[in-house]
mmCIF file of C-alpha atoms in Angstrom:
data_model
loop_
_atom_site.group_PDB
_atom_site.id
_atom_site.type_symbol
_atom_site.label_atom_id
_atom_site.label_comp_id
_atom_site.label_asym_id
_atom_site.label_seq_id
_atom_site.Cartn_x
_atom_site.Cartn_y
_atom_site.Cartn_z
ATOM 1 C CA MET A 1 4.462 -4.866 10.474
ATOM 2 C CA ILE A 2 4.028 -2.741 7.376
ATOM 3 C CA THR A 3 0.981 -1.930 5.263
ATOM 4 C CA ILE A 4 1.668 -1.959 1.535
ATOM 5 C CA ASP A 5 0.199 0.495 -0.954
ATOM 6 C CA THR A 6 -0.252 -0.365 -4.636
ATOM 7 C CA SER A 7 2.805 1.691 -5.661
ATOM 8 C CA GLY A 8 4.991 -0.093 -3.123
ATOM 9 C CA LEU A 9 3.739 -3.500 -4.172
ATOM 10 C CA LEU A 10 4.364 -2.746 -7.853
ATOM 11 C CA ALA A 11 7.934 -1.684 -7.012
ATOM 12 C CA ILE A 12 8.503 -4.882 -5.005
ATOM 13 C CA ILE A 13 7.230 -7.123 -7.789
ATOM 14 C CA ASN A 14 8.893 -5.324 -10.719
ATOM 15 C CA ARG A 15 12.669 -5.769 -10.371
ATOM 16 C CA ARG A 16 13.187 -3.162 -13.136
ATOM 17 C CA ASP A 17 11.310 -0.478 -11.192
ATOM 18 C CA PRO A 18 13.725 2.325 -10.209
ATOM 19 C CA ASP A 19 12.474 2.043 -6.616
ATOM 20 C CA HIS A 20 12.626 -1.763 -6.421
ATOM 21 C CA GLU A 21 15.718 -1.967 -4.216
ATOM 22 C CA ALA A 22 14.550 0.739 -1.821
ATOM 23 C CA ALA A 23 11.143 -0.939 -1.491
ATOM 24 C CA ALA A 24 12.721 -4.379 -1.048
ATOM 25 C CA ASP A 25 15.054 -2.968 1.632
ATOM 26 C CA ALA A 26 12.029 -1.531 3.468
ATOM 27 C CA LEU A 27 10.486 -5.009 3.593
ATOM 28 C CA ARG A 28 13.780 -6.642 4.551
ATOM 29 C CA GLY A 29 13.995 -4.201 7.462
ATOM 30 C CA ASP A 30 10.586 -5.265 8.762
ATOM 31 C CA ARG A 31 9.757 -8.617 10.359
ATOM 32 C CA GLY A 32 6.212 -8.588 9.011
ATOM 33 C CA PRO A 33 3.513 -9.339 8.581
ATOM 34 C CA TYR A 34 3.281 -7.514 5.273
ATOM 35 C CA ILE A 35 -0.300 -6.297 5.068
ATOM 36 C CA VAL A 36 -2.149 -5.816 1.799
ATOM 37 C CA PRO A 37 -5.429 -4.009 2.413
ATOM 38 C CA VAL A 38 -8.383 -5.772 0.834
ATOM 39 C CA GLY A 39 -9.451 -2.375 -0.556
ATOM 40 C CA ILE A 40 -6.542 -2.300 -3.045
ATOM 41 C CA LEU A 41 -6.866 -5.843 -4.427
ATOM 42 C CA ALA A 42 -8.859 -4.867 -7.523
ATOM 43 C CA GLU A 43 -6.458 -1.998 -8.230
ATOM 44 C CA ILE A 44 -3.261 -4.024 -7.823
ATOM 45 C CA THR A 45 -4.473 -7.089 -9.715
ATOM 46 C CA PHE A 46 -5.695 -4.920 -12.605
ATOM 47 C CA MET A 47 -2.334 -3.146 -12.792
ATOM 48 C CA LEU A 48 -0.305 -6.335 -12.515
ATOM 49 C CA ALA A 49 -2.252 -8.049 -15.289
ATOM 50 C CA GLY A 50 -2.119 -4.998 -17.554
ATOM 51 C CA ARG A 51 1.517 -4.019 -16.964
ATOM 52 C CA MET A 52 3.253 -7.324 -16.324
ATOM 53 C CA GLY A 53 0.935 -10.036 -17.595
ATOM 54 C CA GLY A 54 -0.949 -13.045 -16.355
ATOM 55 C CA ASP A 55 2.080 -14.962 -15.078
ATOM 56 C CA VAL A 56 3.016 -12.137 -12.705
ATOM 57 C CA LEU A 57 -0.592 -11.816 -11.571
ATOM 58 C CA ASP A 58 -0.707 -15.555 -10.924
ATOM 59 C CA ALA A 59 2.531 -15.392 -8.912
ATOM 60 C CA PHE A 60 1.118 -12.553 -6.790
ATOM 61 C CA LEU A 61 -2.105 -14.475 -6.163
ATOM 62 C CA GLY A 62 0.044 -17.463 -5.180
ATOM 63 C CA ASP A 63 1.914 -15.238 -2.704
ATOM 64 C CA LEU A 64 -1.412 -14.152 -1.206
ATOM 65 C CA GLU A 65 -2.578 -17.756 -1.021
ATOM 66 C CA SER A 66 0.655 -18.903 0.669
ATOM 67 C CA GLY A 67 0.529 -16.142 3.284
ATOM 68 C CA ALA A 68 3.545 -14.153 2.054
ATOM 69 C CA TYR A 69 1.235 -11.161 2.402
ATOM 70 C CA SER A 70 -1.594 -10.857 4.906
ATOM 71 C CA LEU A 71 -4.944 -9.548 3.735
ATOM 72 C CA ASP A 72 -6.496 -7.157 6.213
ATOM 73 C CA CYS A 73 -8.732 -4.156 6.600
ATOM 74 C CA GLY A 74 -12.352 -4.624 5.965
ATOM 75 C CA GLN A 75 -15.671 -3.497 7.287
ATOM 76 C CA GLY A 76 -14.216 -2.324 10.594
ATOM 77 C CA ASP A 77 -12.193 0.327 8.755
ATOM 78 C CA LEU A 78 -15.069 1.802 6.738
ATOM 79 C CA SER A 79 -15.818 4.607 9.179
ATOM 80 C CA ARG A 80 -12.180 5.761 9.181
ATOM 81 C CA ILE A 81 -11.924 5.358 5.396
ATOM 82 C CA ARG A 82 -15.001 7.518 4.978
ATOM 83 C CA ASP A 83 -13.570 10.159 7.333
ATOM 84 C CA LEU A 84 -10.296 10.240 5.389
ATOM 85 C CA VAL A 85 -12.008 10.475 1.988
ATOM 86 C CA ARG A 86 -14.118 13.412 3.209
ATOM 87 C CA ARG A 87 -11.258 15.168 4.972
ATOM 88 C CA TYR A 88 -8.851 14.914 2.043
ATOM 89 C CA GLU A 89 -11.279 15.219 -0.863
ATOM 90 C CA SER A 90 -9.183 18.081 -2.286
ATOM 91 C CA LEU A 91 -6.231 15.697 -2.918
ATOM 92 C CA PRO A 92 -8.371 13.555 -3.870
ATOM 93 C CA LEU A 93 -7.307 10.766 -1.526
ATOM 94 C CA GLY A 94 -9.802 8.199 -2.785
ATOM 95 C CA PHE A 95 -10.965 4.897 -1.367
ATOM 96 C CA ALA A 96 -7.850 2.807 -2.062
ATOM 97 C CA ASP A 97 -5.399 5.219 -0.435
ATOM 98 C CA ALA A 98 -7.757 5.810 2.485
ATOM 99 C CA ALA A 99 -8.031 2.032 2.991
ATOM 100 C CA VAL A 100 -4.232 1.773 3.153
ATOM 101 C CA ILE A 101 -4.033 4.620 5.672
ATOM 102 C CA ALA A 102 -6.843 3.288 7.875
ATOM 103 C CA CYS A 103 -5.254 -0.142 7.907
ATOM 104 C CA ALA A 104 -1.795 1.260 8.665
ATOM 105 C CA GLU A 105 -3.077 3.426 11.500
ATOM 106 C CA ARG A 106 -4.496 0.328 13.131
ATOM 107 C CA SER A 107 -1.361 -1.713 12.428
ATOM 108 C CA GLY A 108 1.517 0.405 13.663
ATOM 109 C CA GLY A 109 1.462 3.268 11.163
ATOM 110 C CA ARG A 110 4.120 2.078 8.677
ATOM 111 C CA VAL A 111 3.220 2.317 4.964
ATOM 112 C CA LEU A 112 5.282 1.079 2.027
ATOM 113 C CA THR A 113 4.395 3.600 -0.682
ATOM 114 C CA LEU A 114 5.980 5.660 -3.415
ATOM 115 C CA ASP A 115 3.019 8.070 -3.479
ATOM 116 C CA ARG A 116 4.595 11.025 -1.707
ATOM 117 C CA ARG A 117 1.906 13.491 -2.777
ATOM 118 C CA ASP A 118 -1.195 12.033 -1.145
ATOM 119 C CA PHE A 119 0.353 9.958 1.619
ATOM 120 C CA GLY A 120 2.777 12.771 2.458
ATOM 121 C CA VAL A 121 -0.057 15.089 3.451
ATOM 122 C CA VAL A 122 -1.390 12.509 5.915
ATOM 123 C CA ALA A 123 2.100 11.562 7.134
ATOM 124 C CA ARG A 124 2.820 15.174 8.074
ATOM 125 C CA GLU A 125 -0.073 14.948 10.523
ATOM 126 C CA GLY A 126 1.666 12.055 12.257
ATOM 127 C CA SER A 127 -0.707 9.097 11.916
ATOM 128 C CA ILE A 128 1.529 7.201 9.437
ATOM 129 C CA THR A 129 5.174 6.987 8.398
ATOM 130 C CA MET A 130 6.168 6.362 4.793
ATOM 131 C CA HIS A 131 8.764 3.874 3.641
ATOM 132 C CA PRO A 132 11.103 3.688 1.824
ATOM 133 C CA ALA A 133 12.446 6.996 3.044
ATOM 134 C CA GLY A 134 14.594 7.683 -0.032
ATOM 135 C CA ALA A 135 12.160 6.733 -2.801
ATOM 136 C CA SER A 136 12.138 8.821 -5.963
#
């Protein structure tokens, strides 16, 4: 089980991304489910449409619809999200990243992300582990 951040999902979808293979290997090394927090849907769909176009967005929505990714993390995570946003306001962590962390903490702690700056601070405290390990 691995929770996927926007940066990790973009690397998975974009085969030309320099971190595509490392991100794909992280998913291949995990039996799933692959969790996409509901709190990042607006962010990821906006970026997919703007960077890669409507066909890629449609394919991603089809993957969500087919169950290739599991949507998770909702109202039950709001208290933890709020705690994280307050605690790490100097980063600033923000809602989307906090939603990924809260979801991951509840789901085994593994996060597919390329955001070493913000997620790295939280990972050093031990509540999550970041994958892929060798991302740029």
